[in-house]
Every structure is written in C-alpha cells, then in structure tokens.
mmCIF file of C-alpha atoms in Angstrom:
data_model
loop_
_atom_site.group_PDB
_atom_site.id
_atom_site.type_symbol
_atom_site.label_atom_id
_atom_site.label_comp_id
_atom_site.label_asym_id
_atom_site.label_seq_id
_atom_site.Cartn_x
_atom_site.Cartn_y
_atom_site.Cartn_z
ATOM 1 C CA MET A 1 -10.160 -94.336 98.726
ATOM 2 C CA ASP A 2 -9.311 -91.711 101.453
ATOM 3 C CA TYR A 3 -7.586 -88.674 99.564
ATOM 4 C CA GLU A 4 -7.412 -86.763 102.732
ATOM 5 C CA ARG A 5 -5.225 -89.223 104.488
ATOM 6 C CA GLN A 6 -1.991 -87.969 103.370
ATOM 7 C CA PRO A 7 -0.497 -85.012 101.329
ATOM 8 C CA TYR A 8 0.171 -85.192 97.701
ATOM 9 C CA ARG A 9 3.236 -83.444 96.159
ATOM 10 C CA ARG A 10 4.001 -82.311 92.906
ATOM 11 C CA CYS A 11 6.549 -84.435 91.055
ATOM 12 C CA GLY A 12 9.156 -81.835 89.865
ATOM 13 C CA ARG A 13 7.859 -79.163 87.559
ATOM 14 C CA SER A 14 5.298 -81.510 86.109
ATOM 15 C CA GLY A 15 1.545 -81.569 86.615
ATOM 16 C CA LEU A 16 1.672 -85.064 88.332
ATOM 17 C CA LEU A 17 0.925 -85.353 92.094
ATOM 18 C CA LEU A 18 2.150 -88.287 94.139
ATOM 19 C CA PRO A 19 1.252 -89.270 97.652
ATOM 20 C CA ALA A 20 4.017 -88.456 100.298
ATOM 21 C CA VAL A 21 4.185 -92.315 101.113
ATOM 22 C CA SER A 22 3.729 -94.854 98.142
ATOM 23 C CA LEU A 23 3.844 -98.553 98.103
ATOM 24 C CA GLY A 24 6.652 -100.556 96.519
ATOM 25 C CA LEU A 25 6.158 -104.106 95.574
ATOM 26 C CA TRP A 26 9.677 -105.262 95.820
ATOM 27 C CA HIS A 27 9.027 -107.443 98.742
ATOM 28 C CA ASN A 28 5.948 -109.508 99.734
ATOM 29 C CA PHE A 29 4.467 -109.656 96.200
ATOM 30 C CA GLY A 30 6.370 -112.787 94.931
ATOM 31 C CA GLU A 31 5.254 -116.527 94.902
ATOM 32 C CA GLY A 32 5.106 -118.009 98.288
ATOM 33 C CA LYS A 33 3.162 -115.033 99.716
ATOM 34 C CA PRO A 34 -0.626 -115.660 100.203
ATOM 35 C CA VAL A 35 -2.783 -113.983 97.599
ATOM 36 C CA GLU A 36 -5.111 -113.042 100.342
ATOM 37 C CA SER A 37 -2.382 -111.184 102.104
ATOM 38 C CA GLN A 38 -1.384 -109.412 98.976
ATOM 39 C CA ARG A 39 -4.812 -108.372 98.192
ATOM 40 C CA ALA A 40 -5.145 -107.162 101.830
ATOM 41 C CA ILE A 41 -2.092 -104.957 101.581
ATOM 42 C CA LEU A 42 -3.141 -103.564 98.260
ATOM 43 C CA HIS A 43 -6.609 -102.651 99.286
ATOM 44 C CA LYS A 44 -5.291 -101.147 102.524
ATOM 45 C CA ALA A 45 -2.947 -99.100 100.416
ATOM 46 C CA LEU A 46 -6.001 -97.734 98.402
ATOM 47 C CA ASP A 47 -7.835 -97.068 101.855
ATOM 48 C CA LEU A 48 -4.800 -94.891 102.973
ATOM 49 C CA GLY A 49 -4.613 -92.721 99.866
ATOM 50 C CA ILE A 50 -1.799 -94.559 98.263
ATOM 51 C CA THR A 51 -2.263 -93.778 94.540
ATOM 52 C CA HIS A 52 1.275 -94.682 93.463
ATOM 53 C CA PHE A 53 2.441 -98.345 93.011
ATOM 54 C CA ASP A 54 5.971 -99.075 92.224
ATOM 55 C CA ILE A 55 7.009 -102.289 90.530
ATOM 56 C CA ALA A 56 9.780 -103.700 88.397
ATOM 57 C CA ASP A 57 10.113 -106.386 85.748
ATOM 58 C CA ARG A 58 12.369 -108.478 87.923
ATOM 59 C CA TYR A 59 10.567 -108.185 91.314
ATOM 60 C CA GLY A 60 9.536 -111.491 92.668
ATOM 61 C CA PRO A 61 10.640 -114.064 93.170
ATOM 62 C CA PRO A 62 10.507 -115.461 90.571
ATOM 63 C CA ILE A 63 11.124 -112.721 88.283
ATOM 64 C CA GLY A 64 7.860 -110.981 86.992
ATOM 65 C CA ALA A 65 5.875 -112.430 89.851
ATOM 66 C CA ALA A 66 5.189 -109.012 91.429
ATOM 67 C CA GLU A 67 3.746 -107.685 88.176
ATOM 68 C CA ALA A 68 1.766 -110.820 87.721
ATOM 69 C CA ALA A 69 0.261 -110.485 91.377
ATOM 70 C CA PHE A 70 -0.594 -106.796 90.792
ATOM 71 C CA GLY A 71 -2.180 -107.750 87.559
ATOM 72 C CA ARG A 72 -4.352 -110.431 89.292
ATOM 73 C CA ILE A 73 -5.515 -108.383 92.186
ATOM 74 C CA PHE A 74 -5.736 -104.720 91.210
ATOM 75 C CA PRO A 75 -9.349 -103.441 90.713
ATOM 76 C CA ARG A 76 -9.420 -102.333 87.166
ATOM 77 C CA SER A 77 -12.286 -99.788 87.980
ATOM 78 C CA LEU A 78 -9.702 -97.674 89.832
ATOM 79 C CA ARG A 79 -7.168 -97.672 86.980
ATOM 80 C CA ASP A 80 -7.590 -93.854 86.290
ATOM 81 C CA GLU A 81 -7.146 -93.118 90.029
ATOM 82 C CA VAL A 82 -3.681 -94.572 90.351
ATOM 83 C CA VAL A 83 -0.119 -94.289 89.003
ATOM 84 C CA VAL A 84 1.494 -97.739 88.162
ATOM 85 C CA THR A 85 5.175 -97.711 87.420
ATOM 86 C CA THR A 86 7.624 -100.393 86.278
ATOM 87 C CA LYS A 87 11.427 -100.464 85.309
ATOM 88 C CA GLY A 88 13.555 -102.147 82.798
ATOM 89 C CA SER A 89 17.356 -102.751 82.537
ATOM 90 C CA ASN A 90 17.456 -105.923 84.518
ATOM 91 C CA PRO A 91 18.391 -109.434 83.350
ATOM 92 C CA MET A 92 15.143 -111.076 82.405
ATOM 93 C CA TRP A 93 15.911 -113.873 79.854
ATOM 94 C CA ASP A 94 18.874 -115.666 78.289
ATOM 95 C CA GLY A 95 20.749 -114.253 75.417
ATOM 96 C CA PRO A 96 22.297 -110.971 74.356
ATOM 97 C CA TYR A 97 18.861 -109.308 74.143
ATOM 98 C CA GLY A 98 17.668 -110.278 77.664
ATOM 99 C CA LYS A 99 19.236 -107.435 79.759
ATOM 100 C CA GLY A 100 20.554 -103.801 79.473
ATOM 101 C CA ASN A 101 19.196 -100.533 78.063
ATOM 102 C CA SER A 102 19.367 -101.338 74.318
ATOM 103 C CA ARG A 103 16.131 -100.242 72.320
ATOM 104 C CA LYS A 104 15.692 -103.979 71.479
ATOM 105 C CA HIS A 105 15.620 -105.157 75.178
ATOM 106 C CA LEU A 106 13.686 -102.250 76.751
ATOM 107 C CA LEU A 107 10.817 -102.283 74.337
ATOM 108 C CA ALA A 108 10.566 -106.175 74.680
ATOM 109 C CA THR A 109 10.724 -106.193 78.511
ATOM 110 C CA LEU A 110 8.090 -103.368 78.626
ATOM 111 C CA ASP A 111 5.703 -105.292 76.430
ATOM 112 C CA ARG A 112 6.147 -108.343 78.745
ATOM 113 C CA SER A 113 5.560 -106.255 81.780
ATOM 114 C CA LEU A 114 2.239 -104.955 80.349
ATOM 115 C CA ALA A 115 1.152 -108.384 79.587
ATOM 116 C CA ARG A 116 1.734 -109.534 83.180
ATOM 117 C CA LEU A 117 0.253 -106.243 84.612
ATOM 118 C CA GLY A 118 -2.869 -106.654 82.319
ATOM 119 C CA LEU A 119 -2.560 -102.927 81.365
ATOM 120 C CA ASP A 120 -2.143 -101.242 77.930
ATOM 121 C CA HIS A 121 0.278 -98.742 79.482
ATOM 122 C CA VAL A 122 2.182 -97.776 82.652
ATOM 123 C CA ASP A 123 2.205 -94.291 83.938
ATOM 124 C CA ILE A 124 5.964 -94.229 84.507
ATOM 125 C CA PHE A 125 8.622 -96.277 82.806
ATOM 126 C CA TYR A 126 12.097 -96.121 84.570
ATOM 127 C CA LEU A 127 15.643 -97.253 83.344
ATOM 128 C CA HIS A 128 16.319 -99.194 86.449
ATOM 129 C CA ARG A 129 19.942 -98.329 86.087
ATOM 130 C CA ASP A 130 22.467 -96.844 83.648
ATOM 131 C CA ASP A 131 23.984 -98.855 81.071
ATOM 132 C CA GLU A 132 27.387 -97.671 79.811
ATOM 133 C CA ASP A 133 27.455 -100.084 76.966
ATOM 134 C CA THR A 134 24.430 -98.399 75.491
ATOM 135 C CA PRO A 135 24.773 -94.786 74.142
ATOM 136 C CA LEU A 136 22.743 -92.326 76.333
ATOM 137 C CA GLU A 137 21.127 -91.111 73.229
ATOM 138 C CA GLU A 138 19.628 -94.478 72.486
ATOM 139 C CA GLN A 139 18.421 -94.780 76.201
ATOM 140 C CA ALA A 140 16.697 -91.277 75.853
ATOM 141 C CA ALA A 141 15.263 -92.114 72.440
ATOM 142 C CA THR A 142 13.864 -95.365 73.706
ATOM 143 C CA LEU A 143 12.041 -93.684 76.670
ATOM 144 C CA ASP A 144 10.734 -90.986 74.236
ATOM 145 C CA HIS A 145 9.500 -93.768 71.868
ATOM 146 C CA MET A 146 7.705 -95.347 74.801
ATOM 147 C CA VAL A 147 5.759 -92.233 75.582
ATOM 148 C CA ARG A 148 5.018 -91.398 71.872
ATOM 149 C CA THR A 149 3.586 -94.973 71.334
ATOM 150 C CA GLY A 150 1.418 -94.774 74.399
ATOM 151 C CA ARG A 151 3.244 -97.657 76.217
ATOM 152 C CA ALA A 152 4.231 -95.082 79.058
ATOM 153 C CA LEU A 153 2.927 -91.729 79.987
ATOM 154 C CA TYR A 154 6.221 -90.386 81.552
ATOM 155 C CA ALA A 155 9.884 -91.325 81.536
ATOM 156 C CA GLY A 156 11.973 -91.933 84.669
ATOM 157 C CA VAL A 157 15.507 -93.098 85.705
ATOM 158 C CA SER A 158 16.835 -94.817 88.747
ATOM 159 C CA ASN A 159 20.359 -95.123 90.164
ATOM 160 C CA PHE A 160 21.812 -92.683 87.648
ATOM 161 C CA SER A 161 24.701 -90.465 88.540
ATOM 162 C CA PRO A 162 24.068 -86.848 88.982
ATOM 163 C CA GLU A 163 26.113 -86.226 85.649
ATOM 164 C CA ARG A 164 24.231 -88.803 83.596
ATOM 165 C CA THR A 165 20.896 -87.684 85.134
ATOM 166 C CA ALA A 166 21.522 -84.110 83.958
ATOM 167 C CA GLU A 167 22.699 -85.286 80.525
ATOM 168 C CA ILE A 168 19.765 -87.668 79.878
ATOM 169 C CA ALA A 169 17.338 -84.955 81.109
ATOM 170 C CA ARG A 170 18.832 -82.686 78.458
ATOM 171 C CA LEU A 171 18.451 -85.230 75.827
ATOM 172 C CA LEU A 172 15.001 -86.002 76.666
ATOM 173 C CA ARG A 173 13.981 -82.337 76.784
ATOM 174 C CA GLY A 174 15.400 -81.978 73.301
ATOM 175 C CA LEU A 175 13.009 -84.916 72.175
ATOM 176 C CA GLY A 176 10.130 -83.267 73.757
ATOM 177 C CA THR A 177 9.529 -85.837 76.402
ATOM 178 C CA PRO A 178 10.863 -84.286 79.777
ATOM 179 C CA LEU A 179 12.317 -86.427 82.370
ATOM 180 C CA LEU A 180 9.754 -86.696 85.157
ATOM 181 C CA VAL A 181 11.513 -88.297 87.966
ATOM 182 C CA HIS A 182 14.557 -89.905 89.475
ATOM 183 C CA GLN A 183 14.419 -92.901 91.984
ATOM 184 C CA PRO A 184 17.557 -93.100 94.205
ATOM 185 C CA PRO A 185 18.156 -94.752 97.639
ATOM 186 C CA TYR A 186 17.997 -92.445 100.515
ATOM 187 C CA SER A 187 17.712 -92.738 104.208
ATOM 188 C CA LEU A 188 19.250 -91.640 107.551
ATOM 189 C CA LEU A 189 21.856 -94.187 106.880
ATOM 190 C CA GLN A 190 22.502 -93.331 103.157
ATOM 191 C CA ARG A 191 22.487 -89.552 102.616
ATOM 192 C CA GLY A 192 24.574 -89.434 99.289
ATOM 193 C CA ILE A 193 22.041 -87.784 97.090
ATOM 194 C CA GLU A 194 22.244 -84.557 99.344
ATOM 195 C CA GLU A 195 25.715 -83.861 97.946
ATOM 196 C CA ARG A 196 24.772 -83.208 94.240
ATOM 197 C CA LEU A 197 21.995 -85.330 92.937
ATOM 198 C CA LEU A 198 19.142 -83.288 94.654
ATOM 199 C CA GLY A 199 20.659 -80.124 93.347
ATOM 200 C CA VAL A 200 20.522 -81.450 89.892
ATOM 201 C CA LEU A 201 16.975 -82.686 90.146
ATOM 202 C CA GLU A 202 15.956 -79.212 91.407
ATOM 203 C CA SER A 203 17.695 -77.492 88.486
ATOM 204 C CA GLU A 204 16.154 -79.804 85.918
ATOM 205 C CA GLY A 205 12.842 -79.794 87.485
ATOM 206 C CA VAL A 206 12.765 -83.425 88.021
ATOM 207 C CA GLY A 207 10.900 -85.128 90.866
ATOM 208 C CA CYS A 208 12.514 -87.593 93.434
ATOM 209 C CA VAL A 209 10.901 -90.762 94.558
ATOM 210 C CA VAL A 210 13.095 -92.328 97.014
ATOM 211 C CA TYR A 211 13.603 -96.072 97.870
ATOM 212 C CA SER A 212 14.887 -97.939 100.906
ATOM 213 C CA PRO A 213 14.048 -94.926 103.191
ATOM 214 C CA LEU A 214 14.070 -97.458 106.081
ATOM 215 C CA ALA A 215 17.354 -98.999 104.921
ATOM 216 C CA GLN A 216 15.792 -102.463 104.428
ATOM 217 C CA GLY A 217 14.208 -102.442 107.801
ATOM 218 C CA LEU A 218 17.186 -101.373 109.874
ATOM 219 C CA LEU A 219 15.473 -97.937 110.625
ATOM 220 C CA THR A 220 12.716 -99.559 112.634
ATOM 221 C CA ASP A 221 12.131 -100.745 116.179
ATOM 222 C CA ARG A 222 12.864 -104.397 115.133
ATOM 223 C CA TYR A 223 16.644 -103.945 115.485
ATOM 224 C CA LEU A 224 16.791 -102.130 118.798
ATOM 225 C CA ASP A 225 18.013 -105.332 120.636
ATOM 226 C CA GLY A 226 20.094 -106.733 117.859
ATOM 227 C CA ILE A 227 19.157 -109.256 114.945
ATOM 228 C CA PRO A 228 15.858 -110.789 115.556
ATOM 229 C CA ALA A 229 15.166 -114.384 114.163
ATOM 230 C CA GLY A 230 13.196 -114.332 110.935
ATOM 231 C CA SER A 231 14.433 -110.813 110.091
ATOM 232 C CA ARG A 232 16.009 -109.865 106.714
ATOM 233 C CA ALA A 233 19.418 -109.789 108.364
ATOM 234 C CA ALA A 234 19.084 -112.993 110.009
ATOM 235 C CA GLU A 235 18.218 -114.681 106.785
ATOM 236 C CA GLY A 236 20.567 -112.523 104.605
ATOM 237 C CA ARG A 237 17.710 -111.354 102.361
ATOM 238 C CA PHE A 238 18.614 -107.956 100.975
ATOM 239 C CA LEU A 239 20.076 -107.111 104.308
ATOM 240 C CA THR A 240 23.405 -108.821 105.394
ATOM 241 C CA PRO A 241 24.333 -109.295 109.038
ATOM 242 C CA ASP A 242 27.667 -107.304 108.600
ATOM 243 C CA ARG A 243 25.519 -104.119 107.987
ATOM 244 C CA VAL A 244 23.973 -104.493 111.516
ATOM 245 C CA THR A 245 27.076 -103.028 113.167
ATOM 246 C CA PRO A 246 27.289 -101.885 116.866
ATOM 247 C CA GLU A 247 27.522 -98.272 115.544
ATOM 248 C CA VAL A 248 24.336 -98.575 113.493
ATOM 249 C CA LEU A 249 22.447 -100.151 116.423
ATOM 250 C CA ALA A 250 23.563 -97.266 118.656
ATOM 251 C CA PHE A 251 22.466 -94.694 116.186
ATOM 252 C CA VAL A 252 18.916 -96.525 115.741
ATOM 253 C CA ARG A 253 18.590 -96.571 119.730
ATOM 254 C CA ALA A 254 19.373 -92.953 119.705
ATOM 255 C CA LEU A 255 16.654 -92.372 117.007
ATOM 256 C CA ALA A 256 14.272 -94.206 119.153
ATOM 257 C CA GLY A 257 14.667 -91.731 121.984
ATOM 258 C CA ILE A 258 14.114 -88.751 119.576
ATOM 259 C CA ALA A 259 11.007 -90.611 117.992
ATOM 260 C CA ALA A 260 9.514 -91.268 121.394
ATOM 261 C CA GLY A 261 9.684 -87.570 122.104
ATOM 262 C CA ARG A 262 7.733 -86.839 118.909
ATOM 263 C CA GLY A 263 5.266 -89.661 119.520
ATOM 264 C CA GLN A 264 6.613 -91.740 116.604
ATOM 265 C CA THR A 265 8.092 -95.065 116.033
ATOM 266 C CA VAL A 266 11.690 -95.140 114.562
ATOM 267 C CA ALA A 267 10.173 -95.930 111.232
ATOM 268 C CA GLN A 268 7.670 -92.945 111.199
ATOM 269 C CA LEU A 269 10.701 -90.698 112.288
ATOM 270 C CA ALA A 270 12.830 -92.057 109.431
ATOM 271 C CA LEU A 271 9.909 -91.597 106.771
ATOM 272 C CA ALA A 272 9.218 -88.105 107.990
ATOM 273 C CA TRP A 273 13.017 -87.236 107.992
ATOM 274 C CA ALA A 274 13.421 -88.236 104.324
ATOM 275 C CA LEU A 275 10.137 -86.181 103.520
ATOM 276 C CA ARG A 276 11.538 -83.133 105.270
ATOM 277 C CA ASP A 277 13.102 -81.866 101.884
ATOM 278 C CA PRO A 278 10.738 -80.501 99.572
ATOM 279 C CA ARG A 279 12.856 -81.775 96.647
ATOM 280 C CA VAL A 280 11.729 -85.347 97.644
ATOM 281 C CA THR A 281 8.406 -86.071 96.102
ATOM 282 C CA SER A 282 7.597 -89.490 97.848
ATOM 283 C CA VAL A 283 9.031 -92.332 99.810
ATOM 284 C CA LEU A 284 8.661 -95.954 98.873
ATOM 285 C CA VAL A 285 7.608 -98.315 101.516
ATOM 286 C CA GLY A 286 7.109 -102.132 101.451
ATOM 287 C CA ALA A 287 4.732 -103.843 103.695
ATOM 288 C CA SER A 288 4.214 -107.416 104.933
ATOM 289 C CA SER A 289 0.845 -106.651 106.445
ATOM 290 C CA PRO A 290 -1.925 -103.992 106.185
ATOM 291 C CA GLU A 291 -1.248 -103.007 109.716
ATOM 292 C CA GLN A 292 2.559 -102.350 109.049
ATOM 293 C CA LEU A 293 1.613 -100.223 106.111
ATOM 294 C CA GLU A 294 -0.996 -98.132 108.167
ATOM 295 C CA ALA A 295 1.709 -97.587 110.733
ATOM 296 C CA ASN A 296 4.138 -96.317 108.067
ATOM 297 C CA VAL A 297 1.668 -94.020 106.480
ATOM 298 C CA SER A 298 0.954 -92.482 109.935
ATOM 299 C CA ALA A 299 4.651 -90.865 109.528
ATOM 300 C CA VAL A 300 2.653 -87.907 107.605
ATOM 301 C CA ASP A 301 0.789 -87.130 110.806
ATOM 302 C CA ARG A 302 3.967 -85.360 111.780
ATOM 303 C CA LEU A 303 6.306 -84.305 109.124
ATOM 304 C CA GLY A 304 7.713 -81.190 110.716
ATOM 305 C CA PHE A 305 11.043 -81.177 112.630
ATOM 306 C CA THR A 306 12.336 -78.544 114.912
ATOM 307 C CA ASP A 307 15.805 -77.341 114.552
ATOM 308 C CA ASP A 308 16.663 -78.989 117.850
ATOM 309 C CA GLU A 309 15.374 -82.463 116.653
ATOM 310 C CA LEU A 310 17.298 -82.139 113.441
ATOM 311 C CA ALA A 311 20.436 -81.188 115.394
ATOM 312 C CA ALA A 312 19.905 -84.097 117.685
ATOM 313 C CA ILE A 313 19.697 -86.578 114.887
ATOM 314 C CA ASP A 314 22.795 -85.327 113.215
ATOM 315 C CA HIS A 315 24.766 -85.512 116.464
ATOM 316 C CA ALA A 316 23.382 -88.941 117.293
ATOM 317 C CA ALA A 317 24.795 -89.934 113.764
ATOM 318 C CA LYS A 318 28.284 -88.314 114.310
ATOM 319 C CA GLU A 319 28.334 -89.996 117.797
ATOM 320 C CA ALA A 320 27.899 -93.316 116.112
ATOM 321 C CA GLY A 321 30.163 -92.519 113.296
ATOM 322 C CA ILE A 322 27.444 -92.517 110.751
ATOM 323 C CA PRO A 323 28.143 -90.047 107.766
ATOM 324 C CA ALA A 324 25.758 -87.050 108.136
#
C-alpha cells in the first residue's frame, strides 16, 4: 500500500484521517460483475493509498451483494489499515421492521451487514437518510448503542438537512458519541451544501465525505459528444437521459477546456474542485476498472486552483445556466 500516493485529511475535529479520494462500492460490485474485476479494482485501490471503502446494506444488485463481494475479496491481513463503512435506513426485507431508522431495524440490518462483510465491526455506520417517522432521539441513541457495543467505531449520517444534522450532532454529543461525518452529494452540478450544510459541519466539528462528485459520470470526458451507447444515461441506470441537457453538455465542454489547461481530464478537474474546500474531507469515486480508478486518484496531483481558474469555472456555469 502506497501511503504517499495521496494526501490524508482529518475528518472534522476527530483523530481519524481519510484519503482525499476514497472508493465507493455503489456500482460495479454487484452480481454479474466478474470477481476478477472486483478483486483487481480493490487491490488497485490499496496500491493507490485508498484506505477508505464506502458500502451500504442495499448496494448491489441484488441488495447486499456489494457487502458480500467485499467480504469475499478483502485481504483480512489489512483490516487494521483500512476504514470500512456501511449504512442503514434502506428497505431490506418485507414487513414493518425491514426499513427505516427504528432501533429494531437498524440493529438488525447492521448485524446482517457484518455477517456479509465477514467483520465483527465497521469503522463508520451511517444513517443513510433521515426518517421523520422515528424520533431523532431514538436514531441518535441507536448510533450511540452501536458504538458502545463495538459494532461500529464512529457514527455518521447521510442526506440529512442542515437543521437535522445540527440537532442529531447535539444529541450524540450529549450521549458521549460525537457525530463523526456527514455524507451528502456534491459536485459542480450540485452545489447545494455550500449554502448552509458545510457551515453547520464546520461549527459542529463534523467531517464531510461527498458522494457523486462526478454527477454519475456526467462530469467526465465521456459525454463531450452527447450520450454514448452503453453509458448510464443511455441505459437509464442512476442517470436518466433528461439530465444530459444541452446546457449541461455546454458546461462540460467548457470544463474540458479549463481542464486541458491544467493538464487534467474533466473528471480530475471535477474531483480537485470538490476537494478545494478544506471542509470536504474526502470524495467518493466508483470505478469500473483499475485504470479508471488510477486516473481518478491522479486528481490529487493538482488540487490547487488559481483565482482565474475558479472564476472561469463559475463563468462557464453561469453561461450554461448551471446554478453556481
């Protein structure tokens, strides 16, 4: 494992360091993907200093497949050198206890996740989303219980509003299990967390691990000439064709010109841009091949931006009608 390949950033005010670029197993670790490919991607991640692997109970398909794949191929000798995360809240089985953020569901789904992963604990357990039908006090108490019983080392939330994030952080702090991290979407095409959430995280001392920094592949060279065959947009997998608008394509083409001037691809520019804010601890990327993962990690070779480059990016967004 090459710990010098990329920088490690402190997660909020905790003692935990995470790599600038982390690997998410949302895509490419379900059934139908060759085991050899999955193993090659995971081993390449370790070679690139990726010590943080983000999963969820529902990732697949079918649900649970990504955790099971990780459990089969991860080298157990490296367990103490990596951070493994999973999430709950998702519909996982039939009946009233198969989803949501009740204590009943969350403890059961975490135990099932640990069995699939082949681990006795995860490093971070996230509430994948807020559940307004479950009191926030119950959600916080369940996270606290997971940590105190050794099922998880840290508590996290994902997709919570700024207000609810501040409230659950307060509740967890009172219980003695600080909120470690929030996981929201963030990219050049989705900048909403800049309005309030990042400020809340900074004031609460909570880290920020962002997902979809490449907007499901839109912020890559792949869409410069429209929607290619076999892409997620063409197949309607997580990215529908209606999102690939002429305005978005114009913005991506403008970004390609700026990226070329920096010696980067569009994807590398987009990842570096998301990491420009020190409040962002890490960006999550997926990968369909070791080569793609290596190219994305190369974003860390040039993380700095000049004022002119940032102004050019914001101007390109304005010209294309993209909120900046």
